[in-house]
């Protein structure tokens, strides 16, 4: 996959245009036989929104080709400049509307799992706009799920550790995700609805932001541990 110059640097691009590009890109994946796995949410804190110049969360689509085996191998050759970030994964049991309450959102969740997200940008520079990020599917590139936990598990303020080769490199809390990851779930649904999309039973909703992302190197063993949810890990190969 070649790297590209940011689109918004050369063409006028609105947020709506960026989501349309994202939709077209995912449709091409589906046409090649890939299938829907769910969505990822990013800019899940007020600080991240301000930094990106966004008034809200943004989302990208997850597909089954992005799924990696837990404790399996991730080949760096598949990516351009990948980073890893601990995440919370909601597995939806029912459809969910953006106007739902927190209690209704919790009732729509079938299970919760610790997860790791692989973030990758196809741009040839670190300077790009919010619209570019959306058009690049919010940099969604891969994900690994740990074991599922009961949907009733309270994840409002859980400690999160990211270890590389047995050394802790990032420490955070799920409270960094809009104070409660359920709020991020509802915010994601509202943005989805504005683009004509919705969550369906079986969808994974990947919500990061408890810690910053971290670069990957060949030979790394990556492990994230989330209090009350457990661990998820993978090996990095060239």
PDB file of C-alpha atoms in Angstrom, residues 10-223:
ATOM      1  CA  UNK A  10      -4.857  19.912  -2.558  1.00  0.00           C
ATOM      2  CA  UNK A  11      -8.670  19.700  -2.696  1.00  0.00           C
ATOM      3  CA  UNK A  12     -11.502  21.326  -0.777  1.00  0.00           C
ATOM      4  CA  UNK A  13     -12.848  18.700   1.584  1.00  0.00           C
ATOM      5  CA  UNK A  14     -15.660  18.882   4.132  1.00  0.00           C
ATOM      6  CA  UNK A  15     -16.228  16.409   6.972  1.00  0.00           C
ATOM      7  CA  UNK A  16     -19.174  15.039   4.992  1.00  0.00           C
ATOM      8  CA  UNK A  17     -16.927  14.573   1.942  1.00  0.00           C
ATOM      9  CA  UNK A  18     -14.372  12.775   4.124  1.00  0.00           C
ATOM     10  CA  UNK A  19     -16.957  10.310   5.439  1.00  0.00           C
ATOM     11  CA  UNK A  20     -18.155   9.732   1.861  1.00  0.00           C
ATOM     12  CA  UNK A  21     -14.574   8.852   0.847  1.00  0.00           C
ATOM     13  CA  UNK A  22     -14.329   6.542   3.845  1.00  0.00           C
ATOM     14  CA  UNK A  23     -17.598   4.820   2.874  1.00  0.00           C
ATOM     15  CA  UNK A  24     -16.415   4.325  -0.704  1.00  0.00           C
ATOM     16  CA  UNK A  25     -13.106   2.881   0.479  1.00  0.00           C
ATOM     17  CA  UNK A  26     -14.846   0.366   2.756  1.00  0.00           C
ATOM     18  CA  UNK A  27     -17.251  -0.561  -0.062  1.00  0.00           C
ATOM     19  CA  UNK A  28     -14.218  -1.523  -2.154  1.00  0.00           C
ATOM     20  CA  UNK A  29     -13.004  -3.778   0.671  1.00  0.00           C
ATOM     21  CA  UNK A  30     -16.402  -5.444   0.802  1.00  0.00           C
ATOM     22  CA  UNK A  31     -16.396  -5.885  -2.976  1.00  0.00           C
ATOM     23  CA  UNK A  32     -13.116  -7.816  -2.611  1.00  0.00           C
ATOM     24  CA  UNK A  33     -14.795 -10.204  -0.163  1.00  0.00           C
ATOM     25  CA  UNK A  34     -13.951  -8.569   3.158  1.00  0.00           C
ATOM     26  CA  UNK A  35     -16.824  -8.332   5.649  1.00  0.00           C
ATOM     27  CA  UNK A  36     -17.976  -5.907   8.315  1.00  0.00           C
ATOM     28  CA  UNK A  37     -16.725  -6.399  11.875  1.00  0.00           C
ATOM     29  CA  UNK A  38     -17.825  -3.138  13.481  1.00  0.00           C
ATOM     30  CA  UNK A  39     -16.516   0.373  14.087  1.00  0.00           C
ATOM     31  CA  UNK A  40     -13.732   2.146  15.961  1.00  0.00           C
ATOM     32  CA  UNK A  41     -14.103   5.437  17.788  1.00  0.00           C
ATOM     33  CA  UNK A  42     -11.313   7.917  18.237  1.00  0.00           C
ATOM     34  CA  UNK A  43     -10.855  11.439  19.629  1.00  0.00           C
ATOM     35  CA  UNK A  44     -12.518  10.048  22.738  1.00  0.00           C
ATOM     36  CA  UNK A  45     -11.420  12.812  25.112  1.00  0.00           C
ATOM     37  CA  UNK A  46     -12.003  16.557  25.113  1.00  0.00           C
ATOM     38  CA  UNK A  47      -8.245  17.128  24.881  1.00  0.00           C
ATOM     39  CA  UNK A  48      -7.958  14.899  21.795  1.00  0.00           C
ATOM     40  CA  UNK A  49     -10.898  16.671  20.162  1.00  0.00           C
ATOM     41  CA  UNK A  50      -9.345  20.099  20.778  1.00  0.00           C
ATOM     42  CA  UNK A  51      -5.982  18.942  19.430  1.00  0.00           C
ATOM     43  CA  UNK A  52      -7.603  17.632  16.216  1.00  0.00           C
ATOM     44  CA  UNK A  53      -9.944  20.595  15.864  1.00  0.00           C
ATOM     45  CA  UNK A  54     -13.039  18.420  16.121  1.00  0.00           C
ATOM     46  CA  UNK A  55     -16.188  19.099  18.156  1.00  0.00           C
ATOM     47  CA  UNK A  56     -16.901  15.394  18.504  1.00  0.00           C
ATOM     48  CA  UNK A  57     -15.719  11.806  18.293  1.00  0.00           C
ATOM     49  CA  UNK A  58     -14.968  10.453  14.822  1.00  0.00           C
ATOM     50  CA  UNK A  59     -15.247   6.864  13.643  1.00  0.00           C
ATOM     51  CA  UNK A  60     -13.814   4.389  11.155  1.00  0.00           C
ATOM     52  CA  UNK A  61     -14.954   0.942  10.067  1.00  0.00           C
ATOM     53  CA  UNK A  62     -13.496  -2.377  11.197  1.00  0.00           C
ATOM     54  CA  UNK A  63     -13.475  -5.349   8.832  1.00  0.00           C
ATOM     55  CA  UNK A  64     -12.727  -9.009   9.419  1.00  0.00           C
ATOM     56  CA  UNK A  65      -9.477  -8.749   7.462  1.00  0.00           C
ATOM     57  CA  UNK A  66      -8.254  -6.346  10.159  1.00  0.00           C
ATOM     58  CA  UNK A  67      -8.825  -8.905  12.923  1.00  0.00           C
ATOM     59  CA  UNK A  68      -5.673 -10.544  14.331  1.00  0.00           C
ATOM     60  CA  UNK A  69      -5.508 -13.623  16.548  1.00  0.00           C
ATOM     61  CA  UNK A  70      -5.057 -13.095  20.276  1.00  0.00           C
ATOM     62  CA  UNK A  71      -1.474 -14.012  21.236  1.00  0.00           C
ATOM     63  CA  UNK A  72      -0.746 -14.479  17.526  1.00  0.00           C
ATOM     64  CA  UNK A  73       1.660 -12.724  15.181  1.00  0.00           C
ATOM     65  CA  UNK A  74       1.414  -9.266  13.651  1.00  0.00           C
ATOM     66  CA  UNK A  75       3.612  -8.808  10.577  1.00  0.00           C
ATOM     67  CA  UNK A  76       4.917  -5.265  10.192  1.00  0.00           C
ATOM     68  CA  UNK A  77       5.136  -5.840   6.445  1.00  0.00           C
ATOM     69  CA  UNK A  78       1.338  -5.377   6.275  1.00  0.00           C
ATOM     70  CA  UNK A  79       1.518  -1.803   7.579  1.00  0.00           C
ATOM     71  CA  UNK A  80       3.196   1.529   6.865  1.00  0.00           C
ATOM     72  CA  UNK A  81       3.800   3.181  10.257  1.00  0.00           C
ATOM     73  CA  UNK A  82       1.774   1.215  12.800  1.00  0.00           C
ATOM     74  CA  UNK A  83       1.113   2.124  16.421  1.00  0.00           C
ATOM     75  CA  UNK A  84      -0.651   0.072  19.084  1.00  0.00           C
ATOM     76  CA  UNK A  85      -3.183   1.364  21.589  1.00  0.00           C
ATOM     77  CA  UNK A  86      -5.128  -0.382  24.373  1.00  0.00           C
ATOM     78  CA  UNK A  87      -8.878  -0.354  23.792  1.00  0.00           C
ATOM     79  CA  UNK A  88     -12.220  -1.390  25.192  1.00  0.00           C
ATOM     80  CA  UNK A  89     -14.335  -3.536  22.868  1.00  0.00           C
ATOM     81  CA  UNK A  90     -18.103  -3.576  23.156  1.00  0.00           C
ATOM     82  CA  UNK A  91     -19.819  -6.468  21.383  1.00  0.00           C
ATOM     83  CA  UNK A  92     -23.348  -5.384  20.584  1.00  0.00           C
ATOM     84  CA  UNK A  93     -26.296  -7.662  21.243  1.00  0.00           C
ATOM     85  CA  UNK A  94     -29.001  -5.279  20.052  1.00  0.00           C
ATOM     86  CA  UNK A  95     -29.285  -2.270  17.723  1.00  0.00           C
ATOM     87  CA  UNK A  96     -28.590   1.048  19.424  1.00  0.00           C
ATOM     88  CA  UNK A  97     -29.863   4.525  18.607  1.00  0.00           C
ATOM     89  CA  UNK A  98     -27.993   7.728  19.339  1.00  0.00           C
ATOM     90  CA  UNK A  99     -30.789   9.092  21.493  1.00  0.00           C
ATOM     91  CA  UNK A 100     -30.585   6.150  23.898  1.00  0.00           C
ATOM     92  CA  UNK A 101     -29.813   6.585  27.578  1.00  0.00           C
ATOM     93  CA  UNK A 102     -26.729   5.144  29.247  1.00  0.00           C
ATOM     94  CA  UNK A 103     -28.919   2.418  30.747  1.00  0.00           C
ATOM     95  CA  UNK A 104     -30.346   1.556  27.317  1.00  0.00           C
ATOM     96  CA  UNK A 105     -26.845   1.484  25.847  1.00  0.00           C
ATOM     97  CA  UNK A 106     -25.673  -0.889  28.574  1.00  0.00           C
ATOM     98  CA  UNK A 107     -28.669  -3.149  27.916  1.00  0.00           C
ATOM     99  CA  UNK A 108     -27.775  -3.309  24.206  1.00  0.00           C
ATOM    100  CA  UNK A 109     -24.248  -4.599  24.933  1.00  0.00           C
ATOM    101  CA  UNK A 110     -23.816  -8.389  24.801  1.00  0.00           C
ATOM    102  CA  UNK A 111     -20.240  -8.511  26.124  1.00  0.00           C
ATOM    103  CA  UNK A 112     -17.147  -6.421  26.832  1.00  0.00           C
ATOM    104  CA  UNK A 113     -13.545  -7.393  26.066  1.00  0.00           C
ATOM    105  CA  UNK A 114     -10.066  -5.962  26.489  1.00  0.00           C
ATOM    106  CA  UNK A 115      -8.605  -5.130  23.091  1.00  0.00           C
ATOM    107  CA  UNK A 116      -5.617  -3.724  21.265  1.00  0.00           C
ATOM    108  CA  UNK A 117      -6.004  -1.480  18.241  1.00  0.00           C
ATOM    109  CA  UNK A 118      -3.465  -1.112  15.453  1.00  0.00           C
ATOM    110  CA  UNK A 119      -3.460   2.465  14.187  1.00  0.00           C
ATOM    111  CA  UNK A 120      -1.821   3.201  10.833  1.00  0.00           C
ATOM    112  CA  UNK A 121      -1.738   6.275   8.596  1.00  0.00           C
ATOM    113  CA  UNK A 122      -1.278   6.092   4.857  1.00  0.00           C
ATOM    114  CA  UNK A 123      -0.105   9.723   4.683  1.00  0.00           C
ATOM    115  CA  UNK A 124       3.503  10.591   3.965  1.00  0.00           C
ATOM    116  CA  UNK A 125       3.577  13.327   6.600  1.00  0.00           C
ATOM    117  CA  UNK A 126       2.594  13.706  10.231  1.00  0.00           C
ATOM    118  CA  UNK A 127       0.772  16.947   9.374  1.00  0.00           C
ATOM    119  CA  UNK A 128      -2.740  16.329   8.073  1.00  0.00           C
ATOM    120  CA  UNK A 129      -6.234  17.583   8.777  1.00  0.00           C
ATOM    121  CA  UNK A 130      -9.193  16.112  10.612  1.00  0.00           C
ATOM    122  CA  UNK A 131     -10.870  15.538   7.233  1.00  0.00           C
ATOM    123  CA  UNK A 132      -7.831  13.592   6.051  1.00  0.00           C
ATOM    124  CA  UNK A 133      -7.988  11.426   9.161  1.00  0.00           C
ATOM    125  CA  UNK A 134     -11.657  10.614   8.562  1.00  0.00           C
ATOM    126  CA  UNK A 135     -11.057   9.870   4.873  1.00  0.00           C
ATOM    127  CA  UNK A 136      -8.298   7.445   5.925  1.00  0.00           C
ATOM    128  CA  UNK A 137     -10.915   5.463   7.895  1.00  0.00           C
ATOM    129  CA  UNK A 138      -9.783   7.138  11.129  1.00  0.00           C
ATOM    130  CA  UNK A 139      -6.515   5.177  10.708  1.00  0.00           C
ATOM    131  CA  UNK A 140      -8.233   1.870  11.588  1.00  0.00           C
ATOM    132  CA  UNK A 141      -5.806  -0.870  10.542  1.00  0.00           C
ATOM    133  CA  UNK A 142      -6.129  -3.839  12.897  1.00  0.00           C
ATOM    134  CA  UNK A 143      -7.505  -5.127  16.183  1.00  0.00           C
ATOM    135  CA  UNK A 144      -7.028  -7.976  18.635  1.00  0.00           C
ATOM    136  CA  UNK A 145      -9.717  -8.992  21.128  1.00  0.00           C
ATOM    137  CA  UNK A 146      -9.141 -10.657  24.463  1.00  0.00           C
ATOM    138  CA  UNK A 147     -11.619 -12.884  26.241  1.00  0.00           C
ATOM    139  CA  UNK A 148     -15.180 -11.638  26.631  1.00  0.00           C
ATOM    140  CA  UNK A 149     -16.512 -10.465  29.986  1.00  0.00           C
ATOM    141  CA  UNK A 150     -20.058  -9.937  31.174  1.00  0.00           C
ATOM    142  CA  UNK A 151     -21.771  -6.864  29.794  1.00  0.00           C
ATOM    143  CA  UNK A 152     -22.589  -5.788  33.357  1.00  0.00           C
ATOM    144  CA  UNK A 153     -18.891  -5.297  34.186  1.00  0.00           C
ATOM    145  CA  UNK A 154     -18.352  -1.746  35.470  1.00  0.00           C
ATOM    146  CA  UNK A 155     -15.629  -0.188  33.311  1.00  0.00           C
ATOM    147  CA  UNK A 156     -16.094   3.443  34.319  1.00  0.00           C
ATOM    148  CA  UNK A 157     -12.681   3.851  35.970  1.00  0.00           C
ATOM    149  CA  UNK A 158     -10.380   0.891  35.335  1.00  0.00           C
ATOM    150  CA  UNK A 159      -6.587   0.942  35.285  1.00  0.00           C
ATOM    151  CA  UNK A 160      -4.959   0.147  31.933  1.00  0.00           C
ATOM    152  CA  UNK A 161      -1.340  -0.925  31.362  1.00  0.00           C
ATOM    153  CA  UNK A 162       0.468  -1.356  28.057  1.00  0.00           C
ATOM    154  CA  UNK A 163       3.584  -3.529  28.318  1.00  0.00           C
ATOM    155  CA  UNK A 164       6.218  -4.077  25.629  1.00  0.00           C
ATOM    156  CA  UNK A 165       8.559  -7.005  26.262  1.00  0.00           C
ATOM    157  CA  UNK A 166       7.556  -7.052  29.918  1.00  0.00           C
ATOM    158  CA  UNK A 167       8.180  -3.342  30.472  1.00  0.00           C
ATOM    159  CA  UNK A 168       5.291  -0.975  31.128  1.00  0.00           C
ATOM    160  CA  UNK A 169       5.351   1.817  28.539  1.00  0.00           C
ATOM    161  CA  UNK A 170       1.906   3.385  29.037  1.00  0.00           C
ATOM    162  CA  UNK A 171      -0.390   3.725  32.053  1.00  0.00           C
ATOM    163  CA  UNK A 172      -3.918   5.076  31.931  1.00  0.00           C
ATOM    164  CA  UNK A 173      -7.538   4.731  32.956  1.00  0.00           C
ATOM    165  CA  UNK A 174     -10.813   4.148  31.158  1.00  0.00           C
ATOM    166  CA  UNK A 175     -12.016   7.333  32.904  1.00  0.00           C
ATOM    167  CA  UNK A 176      -9.985   9.218  30.262  1.00  0.00           C
ATOM    168  CA  UNK A 177     -12.594   8.096  27.710  1.00  0.00           C
ATOM    169  CA  UNK A 178     -15.135  10.913  28.182  1.00  0.00           C
ATOM    170  CA  UNK A 179     -15.294  10.000  31.865  1.00  0.00           C
ATOM    171  CA  UNK A 180     -17.025   6.710  31.016  1.00  0.00           C
ATOM    172  CA  UNK A 181     -16.644   4.571  27.840  1.00  0.00           C
ATOM    173  CA  UNK A 182     -20.451   4.238  27.595  1.00  0.00           C
ATOM    174  CA  UNK A 183     -20.598   7.967  26.816  1.00  0.00           C
ATOM    175  CA  UNK A 184     -18.155   7.395  23.969  1.00  0.00           C
ATOM    176  CA  UNK A 185     -20.346   4.560  22.678  1.00  0.00           C
ATOM    177  CA  UNK A 186     -23.412   6.801  22.571  1.00  0.00           C
ATOM    178  CA  UNK A 187     -21.447   9.653  20.995  1.00  0.00           C
ATOM    179  CA  UNK A 188     -20.233   7.265  18.290  1.00  0.00           C
ATOM    180  CA  UNK A 189     -23.781   6.146  17.519  1.00  0.00           C
ATOM    181  CA  UNK A 190     -24.898   9.755  17.098  1.00  0.00           C
ATOM    182  CA  UNK A 191     -22.153  10.436  14.549  1.00  0.00           C
ATOM    183  CA  UNK A 192     -22.893   7.161  12.753  1.00  0.00           C
ATOM    184  CA  UNK A 193     -26.549   8.116  12.384  1.00  0.00           C
ATOM    185  CA  UNK A 194     -25.662  11.450  10.786  1.00  0.00           C
ATOM    186  CA  UNK A 195     -23.813   9.548   8.053  1.00  0.00           C
ATOM    187  CA  UNK A 196     -26.749   7.181   7.514  1.00  0.00           C
ATOM    188  CA  UNK A 197     -25.146   4.248   9.349  1.00  0.00           C
ATOM    189  CA  UNK A 198     -26.058   2.394  12.541  1.00  0.00           C
ATOM    190  CA  UNK A 199     -24.842  -0.281  14.926  1.00  0.00           C
ATOM    191  CA  UNK A 200     -26.155  -3.811  14.481  1.00  0.00           C
ATOM    192  CA  UNK A 201     -26.139  -6.940  16.663  1.00  0.00           C
ATOM    193  CA  UNK A 202     -22.731  -8.592  16.502  1.00  0.00           C
ATOM    194  CA  UNK A 203     -20.867  -5.351  15.761  1.00  0.00           C
ATOM    195  CA  UNK A 204     -17.656  -4.686  17.656  1.00  0.00           C
ATOM    196  CA  UNK A 205     -17.261  -1.119  18.867  1.00  0.00           C
ATOM    197  CA  UNK A 206     -13.612  -0.437  19.593  1.00  0.00           C
ATOM    198  CA  UNK A 207     -13.012   2.537  21.872  1.00  0.00           C
ATOM    199  CA  UNK A 208      -9.465   3.695  22.546  1.00  0.00           C
ATOM    200  CA  UNK A 209      -8.080   6.626  24.474  1.00  0.00           C
ATOM    201  CA  UNK A 210      -7.230   5.250  27.910  1.00  0.00           C
ATOM    202  CA  UNK A 211      -3.536   5.658  27.033  1.00  0.00           C
ATOM    203  CA  UNK A 212      -1.579   7.153  24.126  1.00  0.00           C
ATOM    204  CA  UNK A 213      -0.605   4.918  21.207  1.00  0.00           C
ATOM    205  CA  UNK A 214       2.879   3.395  21.114  1.00  0.00           C
ATOM    206  CA  UNK A 215       5.170   2.443  18.164  1.00  0.00           C
ATOM    207  CA  UNK A 216       5.918  -1.167  17.279  1.00  0.00           C
ATOM    208  CA  UNK A 217       9.248  -2.814  16.518  1.00  0.00           C
ATOM    209  CA  UNK A 218      10.108  -6.307  15.182  1.00  0.00           C
ATOM    210  CA  UNK A 219      10.420  -8.797  18.021  1.00  0.00           C
ATOM    211  CA  UNK A 220       8.132  -6.915  20.389  1.00  0.00           C
ATOM    212  CA  UNK A 221       5.738  -8.821  22.618  1.00  0.00           C
ATOM    213  CA  UNK A 222       2.831  -6.498  23.278  1.00  0.00           C
ATOM    214  CA  UNK A 223       0.422  -6.988  26.176  1.00  0.00           C
TER     215      UNK A 223
END
